[in-house]
CSV table of C-alpha atoms and ligand atoms in Angstrom, one decimal:
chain,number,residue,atom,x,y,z
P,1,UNK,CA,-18.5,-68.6,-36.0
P,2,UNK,CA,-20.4,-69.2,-32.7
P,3,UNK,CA,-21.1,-72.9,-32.9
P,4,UNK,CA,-23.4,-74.5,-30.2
P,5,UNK,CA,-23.2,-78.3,-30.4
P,6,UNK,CA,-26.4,-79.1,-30.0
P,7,UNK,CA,-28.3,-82.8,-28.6
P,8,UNK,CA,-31.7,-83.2,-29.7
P,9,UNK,CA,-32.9,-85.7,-26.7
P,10,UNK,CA,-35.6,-87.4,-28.6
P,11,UNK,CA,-36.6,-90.0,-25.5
P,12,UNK,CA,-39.2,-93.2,-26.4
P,13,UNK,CA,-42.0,-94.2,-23.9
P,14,UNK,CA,-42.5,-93.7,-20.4
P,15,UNK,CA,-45.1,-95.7,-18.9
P,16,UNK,CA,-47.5,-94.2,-16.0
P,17,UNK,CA,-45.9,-96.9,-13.9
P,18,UNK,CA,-42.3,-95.8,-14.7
P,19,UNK,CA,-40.8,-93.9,-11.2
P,20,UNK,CA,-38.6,-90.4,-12.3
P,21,UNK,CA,-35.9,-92.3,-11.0
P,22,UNK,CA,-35.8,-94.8,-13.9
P,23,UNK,CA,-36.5,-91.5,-16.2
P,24,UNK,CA,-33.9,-89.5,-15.1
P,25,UNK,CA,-31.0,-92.9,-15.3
P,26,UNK,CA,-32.2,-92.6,-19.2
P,27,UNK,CA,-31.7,-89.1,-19.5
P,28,UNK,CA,-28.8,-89.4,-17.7
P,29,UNK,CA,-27.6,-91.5,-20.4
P,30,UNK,CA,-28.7,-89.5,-23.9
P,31,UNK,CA,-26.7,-86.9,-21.5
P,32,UNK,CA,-23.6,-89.3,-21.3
P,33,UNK,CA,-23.7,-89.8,-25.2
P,34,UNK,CA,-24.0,-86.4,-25.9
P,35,UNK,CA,-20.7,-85.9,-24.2
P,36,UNK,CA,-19.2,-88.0,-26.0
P,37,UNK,CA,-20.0,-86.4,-28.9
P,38,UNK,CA,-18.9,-83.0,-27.6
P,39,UNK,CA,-22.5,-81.3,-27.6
P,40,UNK,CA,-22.1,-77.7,-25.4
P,41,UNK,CA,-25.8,-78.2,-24.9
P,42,UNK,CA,-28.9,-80.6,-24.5
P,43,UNK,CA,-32.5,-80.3,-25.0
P,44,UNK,CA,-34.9,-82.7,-23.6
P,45,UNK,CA,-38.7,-83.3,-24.4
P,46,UNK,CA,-41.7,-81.4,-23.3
P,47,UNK,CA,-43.1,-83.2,-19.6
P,48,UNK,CA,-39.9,-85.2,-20.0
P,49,UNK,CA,-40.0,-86.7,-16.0
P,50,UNK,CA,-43.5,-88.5,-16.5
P,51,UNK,CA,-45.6,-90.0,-19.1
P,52,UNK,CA,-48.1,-87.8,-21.0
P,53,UNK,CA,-50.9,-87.5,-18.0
P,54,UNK,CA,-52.8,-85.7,-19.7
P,55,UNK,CA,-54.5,-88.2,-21.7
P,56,UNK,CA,-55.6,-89.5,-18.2
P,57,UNK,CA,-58.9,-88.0,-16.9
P,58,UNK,CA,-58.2,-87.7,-13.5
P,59,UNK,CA,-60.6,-85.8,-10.7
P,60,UNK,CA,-59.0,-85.9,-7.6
P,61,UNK,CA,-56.4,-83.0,-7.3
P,62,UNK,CA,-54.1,-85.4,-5.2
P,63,UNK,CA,-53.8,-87.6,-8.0
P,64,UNK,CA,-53.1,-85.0,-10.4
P,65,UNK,CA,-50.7,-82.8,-8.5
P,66,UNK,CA,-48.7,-86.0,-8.3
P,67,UNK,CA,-47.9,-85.9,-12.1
P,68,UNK,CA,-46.0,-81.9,-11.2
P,69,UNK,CA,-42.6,-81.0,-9.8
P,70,UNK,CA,-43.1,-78.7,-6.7
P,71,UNK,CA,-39.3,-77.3,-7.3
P,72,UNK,CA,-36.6,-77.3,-9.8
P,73,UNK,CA,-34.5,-78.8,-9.3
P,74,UNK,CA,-35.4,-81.3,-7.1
P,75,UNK,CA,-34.0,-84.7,-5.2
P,76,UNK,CA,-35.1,-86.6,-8.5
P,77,UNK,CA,-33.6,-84.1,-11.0
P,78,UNK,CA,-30.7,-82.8,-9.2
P,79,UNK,CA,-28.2,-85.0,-11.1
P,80,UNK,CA,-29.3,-84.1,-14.2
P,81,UNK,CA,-28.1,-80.5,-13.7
P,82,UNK,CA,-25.0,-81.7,-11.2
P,83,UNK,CA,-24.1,-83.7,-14.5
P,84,UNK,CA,-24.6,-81.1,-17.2
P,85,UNK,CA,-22.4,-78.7,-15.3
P,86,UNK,CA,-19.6,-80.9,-14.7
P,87,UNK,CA,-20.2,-81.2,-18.6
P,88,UNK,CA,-20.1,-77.5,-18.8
P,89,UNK,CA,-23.5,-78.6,-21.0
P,90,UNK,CA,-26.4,-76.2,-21.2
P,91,UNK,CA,-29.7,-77.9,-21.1
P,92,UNK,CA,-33.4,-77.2,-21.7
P,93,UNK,CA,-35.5,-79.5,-19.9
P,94,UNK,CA,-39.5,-79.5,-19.9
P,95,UNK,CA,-42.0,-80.1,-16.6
P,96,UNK,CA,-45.2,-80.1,-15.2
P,97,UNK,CA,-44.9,-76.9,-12.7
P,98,UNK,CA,-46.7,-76.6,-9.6
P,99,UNK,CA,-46.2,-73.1,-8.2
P,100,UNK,CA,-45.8,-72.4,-4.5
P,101,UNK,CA,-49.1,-70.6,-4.7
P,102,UNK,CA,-50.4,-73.6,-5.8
P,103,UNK,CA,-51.0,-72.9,-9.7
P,104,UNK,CA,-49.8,-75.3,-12.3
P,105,UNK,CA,-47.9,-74.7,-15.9
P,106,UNK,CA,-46.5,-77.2,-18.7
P,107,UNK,CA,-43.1,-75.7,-18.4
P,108,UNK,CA,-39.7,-75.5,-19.5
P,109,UNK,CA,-36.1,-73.8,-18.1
P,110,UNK,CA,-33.3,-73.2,-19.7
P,111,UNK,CA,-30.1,-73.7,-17.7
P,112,UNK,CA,-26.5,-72.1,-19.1
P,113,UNK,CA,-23.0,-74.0,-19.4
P,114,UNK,CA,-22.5,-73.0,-15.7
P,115,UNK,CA,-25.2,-74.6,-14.3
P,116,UNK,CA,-27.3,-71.5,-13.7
P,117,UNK,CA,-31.3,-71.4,-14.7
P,118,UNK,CA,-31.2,-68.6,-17.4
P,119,UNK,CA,-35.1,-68.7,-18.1
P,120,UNK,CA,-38.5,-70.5,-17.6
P,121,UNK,CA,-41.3,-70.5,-20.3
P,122,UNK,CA,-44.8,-71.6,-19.2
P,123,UNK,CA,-46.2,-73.3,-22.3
P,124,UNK,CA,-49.0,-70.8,-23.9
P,125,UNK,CA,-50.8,-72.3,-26.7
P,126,UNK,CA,-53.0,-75.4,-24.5
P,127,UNK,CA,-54.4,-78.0,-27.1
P,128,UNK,CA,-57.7,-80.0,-26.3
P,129,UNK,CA,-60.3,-79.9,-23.6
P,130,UNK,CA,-60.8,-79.3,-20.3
P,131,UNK,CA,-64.3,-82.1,-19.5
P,132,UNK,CA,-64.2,-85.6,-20.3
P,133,UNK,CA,-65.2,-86.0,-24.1
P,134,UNK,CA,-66.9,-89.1,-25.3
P,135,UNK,CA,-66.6,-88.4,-29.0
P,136,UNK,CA,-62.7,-88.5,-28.8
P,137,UNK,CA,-60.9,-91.9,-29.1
P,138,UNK,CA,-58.6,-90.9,-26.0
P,139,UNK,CA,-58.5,-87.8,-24.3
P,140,UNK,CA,-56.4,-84.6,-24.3
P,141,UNK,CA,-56.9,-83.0,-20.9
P,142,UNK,CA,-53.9,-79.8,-20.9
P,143,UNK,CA,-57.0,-77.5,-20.5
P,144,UNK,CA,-57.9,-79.4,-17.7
P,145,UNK,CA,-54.5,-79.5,-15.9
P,146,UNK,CA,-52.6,-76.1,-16.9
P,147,UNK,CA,-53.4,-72.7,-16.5
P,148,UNK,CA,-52.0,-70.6,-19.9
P,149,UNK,CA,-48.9,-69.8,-19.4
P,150,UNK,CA,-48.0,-66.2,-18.3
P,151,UNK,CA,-44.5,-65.6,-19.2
P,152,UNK,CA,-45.3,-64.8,-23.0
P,153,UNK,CA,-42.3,-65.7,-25.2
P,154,UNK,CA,-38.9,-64.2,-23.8
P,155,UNK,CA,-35.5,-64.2,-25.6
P,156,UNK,CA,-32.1,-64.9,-23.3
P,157,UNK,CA,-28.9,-64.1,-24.0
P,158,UNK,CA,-27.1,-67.2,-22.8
P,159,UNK,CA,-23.4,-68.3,-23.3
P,160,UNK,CA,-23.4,-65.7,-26.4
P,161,UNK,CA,-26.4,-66.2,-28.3
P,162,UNK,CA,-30.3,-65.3,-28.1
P,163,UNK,CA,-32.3,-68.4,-26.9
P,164,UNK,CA,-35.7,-69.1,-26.6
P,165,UNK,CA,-38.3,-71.8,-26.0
P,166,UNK,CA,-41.4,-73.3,-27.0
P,167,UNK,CA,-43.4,-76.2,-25.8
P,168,UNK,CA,-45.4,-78.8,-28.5
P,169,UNK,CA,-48.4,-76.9,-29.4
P,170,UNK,CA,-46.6,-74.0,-29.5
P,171,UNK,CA,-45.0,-75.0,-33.0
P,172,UNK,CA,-47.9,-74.5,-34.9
P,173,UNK,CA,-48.8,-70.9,-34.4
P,174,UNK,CA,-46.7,-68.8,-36.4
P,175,UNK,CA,-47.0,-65.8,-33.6
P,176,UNK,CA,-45.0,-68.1,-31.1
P,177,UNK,CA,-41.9,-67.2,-33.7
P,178,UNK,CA,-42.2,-64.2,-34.6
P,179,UNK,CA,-42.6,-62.5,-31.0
P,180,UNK,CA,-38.8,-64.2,-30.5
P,181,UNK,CA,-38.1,-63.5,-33.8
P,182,UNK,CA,-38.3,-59.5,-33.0
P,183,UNK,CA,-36.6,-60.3,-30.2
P,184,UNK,CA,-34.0,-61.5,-32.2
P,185,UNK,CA,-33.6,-64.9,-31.8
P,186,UNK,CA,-30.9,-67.3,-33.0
P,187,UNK,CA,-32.2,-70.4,-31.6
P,188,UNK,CA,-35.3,-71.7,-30.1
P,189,UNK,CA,-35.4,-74.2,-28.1
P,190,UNK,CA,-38.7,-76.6,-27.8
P,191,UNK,CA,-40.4,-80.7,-26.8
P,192,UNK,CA,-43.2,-82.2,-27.9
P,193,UNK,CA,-45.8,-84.8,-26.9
P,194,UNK,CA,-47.9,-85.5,-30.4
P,195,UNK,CA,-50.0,-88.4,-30.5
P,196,UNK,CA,-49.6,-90.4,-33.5
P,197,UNK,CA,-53.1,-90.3,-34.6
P,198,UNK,CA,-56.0,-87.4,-34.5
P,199,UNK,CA,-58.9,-88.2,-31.6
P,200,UNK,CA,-60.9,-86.8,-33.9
P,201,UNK,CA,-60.2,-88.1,-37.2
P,202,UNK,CA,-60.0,-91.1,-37.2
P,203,UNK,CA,-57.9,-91.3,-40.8
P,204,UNK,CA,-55.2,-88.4,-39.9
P,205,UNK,CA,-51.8,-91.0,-38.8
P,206,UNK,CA,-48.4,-90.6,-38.1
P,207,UNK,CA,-47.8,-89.7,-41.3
P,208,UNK,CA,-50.2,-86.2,-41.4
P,209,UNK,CA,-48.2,-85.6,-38.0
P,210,UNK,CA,-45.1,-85.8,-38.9
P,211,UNK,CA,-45.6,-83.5,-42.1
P,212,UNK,CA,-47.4,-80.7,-40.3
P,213,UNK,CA,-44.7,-81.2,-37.7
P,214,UNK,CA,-41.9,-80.3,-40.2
P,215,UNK,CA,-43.8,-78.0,-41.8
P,216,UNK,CA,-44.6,-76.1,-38.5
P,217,UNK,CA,-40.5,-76.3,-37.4
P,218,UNK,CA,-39.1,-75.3,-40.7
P,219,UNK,CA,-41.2,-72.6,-41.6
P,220,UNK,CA,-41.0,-71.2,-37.9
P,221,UNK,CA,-37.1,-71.6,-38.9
P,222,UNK,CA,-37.1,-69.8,-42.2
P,223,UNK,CA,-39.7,-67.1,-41.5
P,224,UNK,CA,-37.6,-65.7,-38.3
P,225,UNK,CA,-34.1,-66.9,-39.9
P,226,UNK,CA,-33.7,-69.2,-37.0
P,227,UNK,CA,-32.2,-72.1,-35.8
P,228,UNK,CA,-35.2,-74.6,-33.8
P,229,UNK,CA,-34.5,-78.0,-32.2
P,230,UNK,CA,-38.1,-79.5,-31.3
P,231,UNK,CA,-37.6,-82.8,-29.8
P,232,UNK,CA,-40.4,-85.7,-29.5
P,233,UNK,CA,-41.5,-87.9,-26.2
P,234,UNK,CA,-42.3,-91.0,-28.4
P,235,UNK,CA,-43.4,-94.5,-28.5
P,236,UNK,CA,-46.0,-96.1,-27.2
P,237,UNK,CA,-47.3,-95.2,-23.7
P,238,UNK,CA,-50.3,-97.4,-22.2
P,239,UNK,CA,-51.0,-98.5,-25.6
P,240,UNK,CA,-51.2,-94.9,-27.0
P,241,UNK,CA,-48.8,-94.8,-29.3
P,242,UNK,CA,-47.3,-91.1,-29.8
P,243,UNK,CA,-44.3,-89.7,-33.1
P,244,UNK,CA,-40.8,-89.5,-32.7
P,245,UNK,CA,-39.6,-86.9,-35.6
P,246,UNK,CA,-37.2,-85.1,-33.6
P,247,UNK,CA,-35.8,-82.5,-35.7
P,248,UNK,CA,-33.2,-79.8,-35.7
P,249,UNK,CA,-33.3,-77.3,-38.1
P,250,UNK,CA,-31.4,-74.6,-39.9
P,251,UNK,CA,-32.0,-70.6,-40.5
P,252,UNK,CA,-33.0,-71.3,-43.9
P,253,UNK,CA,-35.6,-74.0,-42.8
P,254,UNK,CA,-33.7,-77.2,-43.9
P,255,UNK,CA,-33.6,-79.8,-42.0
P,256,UNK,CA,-30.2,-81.0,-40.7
P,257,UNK,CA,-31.0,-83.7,-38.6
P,258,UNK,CA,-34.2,-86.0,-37.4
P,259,UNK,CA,-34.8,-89.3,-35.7
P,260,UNK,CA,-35.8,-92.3,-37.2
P,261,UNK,CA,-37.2,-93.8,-33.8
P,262,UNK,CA,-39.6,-94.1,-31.3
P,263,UNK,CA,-37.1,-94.4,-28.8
P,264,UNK,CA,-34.2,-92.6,-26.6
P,265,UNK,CA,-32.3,-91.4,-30.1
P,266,UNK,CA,-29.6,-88.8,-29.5
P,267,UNK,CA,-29.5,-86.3,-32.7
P,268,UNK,CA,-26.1,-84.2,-32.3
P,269,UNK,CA,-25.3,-81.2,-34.6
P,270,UNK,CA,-22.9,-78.1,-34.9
P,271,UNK,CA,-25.5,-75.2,-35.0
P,272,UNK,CA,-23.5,-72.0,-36.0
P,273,UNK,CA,-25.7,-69.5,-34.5
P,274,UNK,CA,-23.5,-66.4,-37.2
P,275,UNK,CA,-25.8,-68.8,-39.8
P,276,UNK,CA,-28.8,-66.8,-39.3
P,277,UNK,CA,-26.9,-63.4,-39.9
P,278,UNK,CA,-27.6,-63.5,-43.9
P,279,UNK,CA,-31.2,-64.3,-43.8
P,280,UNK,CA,-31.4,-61.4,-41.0
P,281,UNK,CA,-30.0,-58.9,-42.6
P,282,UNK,CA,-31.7,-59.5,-46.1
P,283,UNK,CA,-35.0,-61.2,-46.5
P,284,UNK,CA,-36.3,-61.1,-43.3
P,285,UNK,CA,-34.5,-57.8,-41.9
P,286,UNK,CA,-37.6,-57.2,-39.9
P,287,UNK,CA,-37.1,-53.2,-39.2
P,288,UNK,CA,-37.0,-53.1,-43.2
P,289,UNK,CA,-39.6,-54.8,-44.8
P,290,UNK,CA,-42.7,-55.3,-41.9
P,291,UNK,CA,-45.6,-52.8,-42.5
P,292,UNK,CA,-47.2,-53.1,-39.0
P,293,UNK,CA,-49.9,-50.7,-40.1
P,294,UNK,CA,-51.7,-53.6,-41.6
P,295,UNK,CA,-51.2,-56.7,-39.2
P,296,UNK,CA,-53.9,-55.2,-36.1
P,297,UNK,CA,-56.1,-57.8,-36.6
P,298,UNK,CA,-53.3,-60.2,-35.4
P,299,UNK,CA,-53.7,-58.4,-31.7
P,300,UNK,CA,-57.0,-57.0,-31.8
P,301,UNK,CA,-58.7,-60.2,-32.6
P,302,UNK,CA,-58.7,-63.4,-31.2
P,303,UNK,CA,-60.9,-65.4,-33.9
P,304,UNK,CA,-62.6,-64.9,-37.4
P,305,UNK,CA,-64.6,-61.8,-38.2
P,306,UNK,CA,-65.9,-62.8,-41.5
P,307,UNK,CA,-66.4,-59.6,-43.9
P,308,UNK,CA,-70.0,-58.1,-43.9
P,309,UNK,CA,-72.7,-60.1,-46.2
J,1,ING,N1,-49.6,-82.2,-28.3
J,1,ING,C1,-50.1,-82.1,-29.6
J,1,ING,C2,-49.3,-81.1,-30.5
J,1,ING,O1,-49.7,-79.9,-30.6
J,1,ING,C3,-52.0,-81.7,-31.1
J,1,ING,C4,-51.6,-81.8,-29.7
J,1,ING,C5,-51.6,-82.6,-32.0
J,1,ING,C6,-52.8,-80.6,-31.5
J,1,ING,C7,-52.0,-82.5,-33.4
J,1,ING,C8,-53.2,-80.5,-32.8
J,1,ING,C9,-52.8,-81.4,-33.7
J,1,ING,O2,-48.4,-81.5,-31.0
J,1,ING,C10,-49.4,-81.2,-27.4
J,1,ING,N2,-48.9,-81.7,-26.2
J,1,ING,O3,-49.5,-80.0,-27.6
């Protein structure tokens, strides 16, 4: 048995006029709970300090460097990671990075039981556009404001298991899992920012999202005999309203726990990490039953090449 005690963080709105301050004296509490419930770690949402900019179309730099942490941590998030290791509490928090050198990732670090920063993942799959679109009902700008990210998808060993993360759009392409997956991973670790409806279709609701969000976790779970925790921002920020969902789900793809709000909702469950052993070692023993020779096309190409006419 090598149980982690895990808190799913699911947090509701944060307006564009909300400070960090106020943010972090919320996460500060969902960290307080957790406690109390004896979770050894904590996972927050992806861009967790801010409201979701991006759905802002913003053109002077200034006003869009503002939304990005320069380091971390810093004097705002500081006693987030005092706390957690006082708590002996791991935690996997999710940011807007701006590099030294001036570049700028969706981001996420993982932080172990002792305080220390294990790992950062700079998110990799960027949904939506990059120029103002008039056809969409809002806007969707991460191509604007992140570069790629250009860490690819490491694995950690941390506090005696293999973690790794994700952020939002990550969760819906099967590669994201599998890369960890031969890595070995037991758990990965991942936020999300979804809006409730499609900008372009109009009829796709919260509904559609939350199904292809479950669908995404839990087969990213089952295929790679994994535990993931993929935890929502949610609610309704400057009258865009976006799903809660949070999940946290087992090696064999069920799911063990999910929110039913839009607002800060602590999920807290006792993920054996020696639960992904079986499905390891049998149906997805990797070094067993993969026949690389025929997946090329996953690497060589980056779209469609339809068959000749
Ligand atoms: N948000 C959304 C997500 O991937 C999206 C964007 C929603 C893309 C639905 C496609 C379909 O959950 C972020 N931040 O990636």
């Amino acid at each position: 048995m090598r149980i982690v005690t895990l808190a799913a963080a699911q947090m509701g709105a944060i307006q564009r006029s909300d400070s960090r301050k106020q943010v972090v004296a919320r996460m500060l509490d969902l960290m307080d709970q957790a406690k109390a419930k004896g979770a050894t770690m904590i996972v927050y949402p992806e861009l967790a300090l801010t409201t979701f900019f991006p759905r802002w179309y913003m053109e002077d730099q200034a006003e869009v460097d503002s939304w990005f942490e320069r380091e971390m941590p810093n004097a705002d998030t500081l006693p987030l990671f005092e706390r957690a290791k006082s708590y002996g509490m791991a935690m996997n928090l999710g940011y807007a990075e701006l590099t030294p050198e001036g570049r700028h990732f969706n981001t996420a670090i993982l932080v172990d039981r002792s305080g220390r920063i294990v790992g950062k993942y700079r998110k990799t799959h960027l949904p939506g556009h990059s120029e103002f679109d008039p056809e969409r009902a809002f806007q969707h700008l991460e191509k604007r404001y992140f570069e790629p990210g250009d860490t690819g998808f490491p694995v950690w060993r941390m506090d005696g298991g293999l973690f790794g993360m994700a952020i939002c759009n990550d969760r819906r392409w099967p590669e994201t899992y599998r890369v960890m997956g031969l890595q070995g991973v037991e758990m990965v670790v991942l936020g999300y920012n979804t809006p409730s409806v499609n900008s372009q279709k109009a009829d796709e609701g919260p509904e559609k999202r939350l199904f292809h969000n479950r669908l995404s976790v839990q087969a990213g779970a089952y295929q790679n005999a994994c535990w993931v925790v993929a935890v929502a921002k949610s609610g309704v920020e400057d009258g865009f309203p976006m799903i809660g969902g949070s999940l946290i789900v087992n090696p064999d793809g069920e799911i063990v726990a999910e929110a039913k709000t839009e607002e800060d909702e602590l999920l807290v469950h006792a993920c054996d990490l020696d639960d992904t052993v079986f499905g390891k070692s049998t149906i997805f023993d990797f070094k067993r039953h993969r026949r690389i020779e025929h997946y090329s096309r996953i690497t060589d190409q980056v779209g469609v090449v339809l068959p000749p006419e």
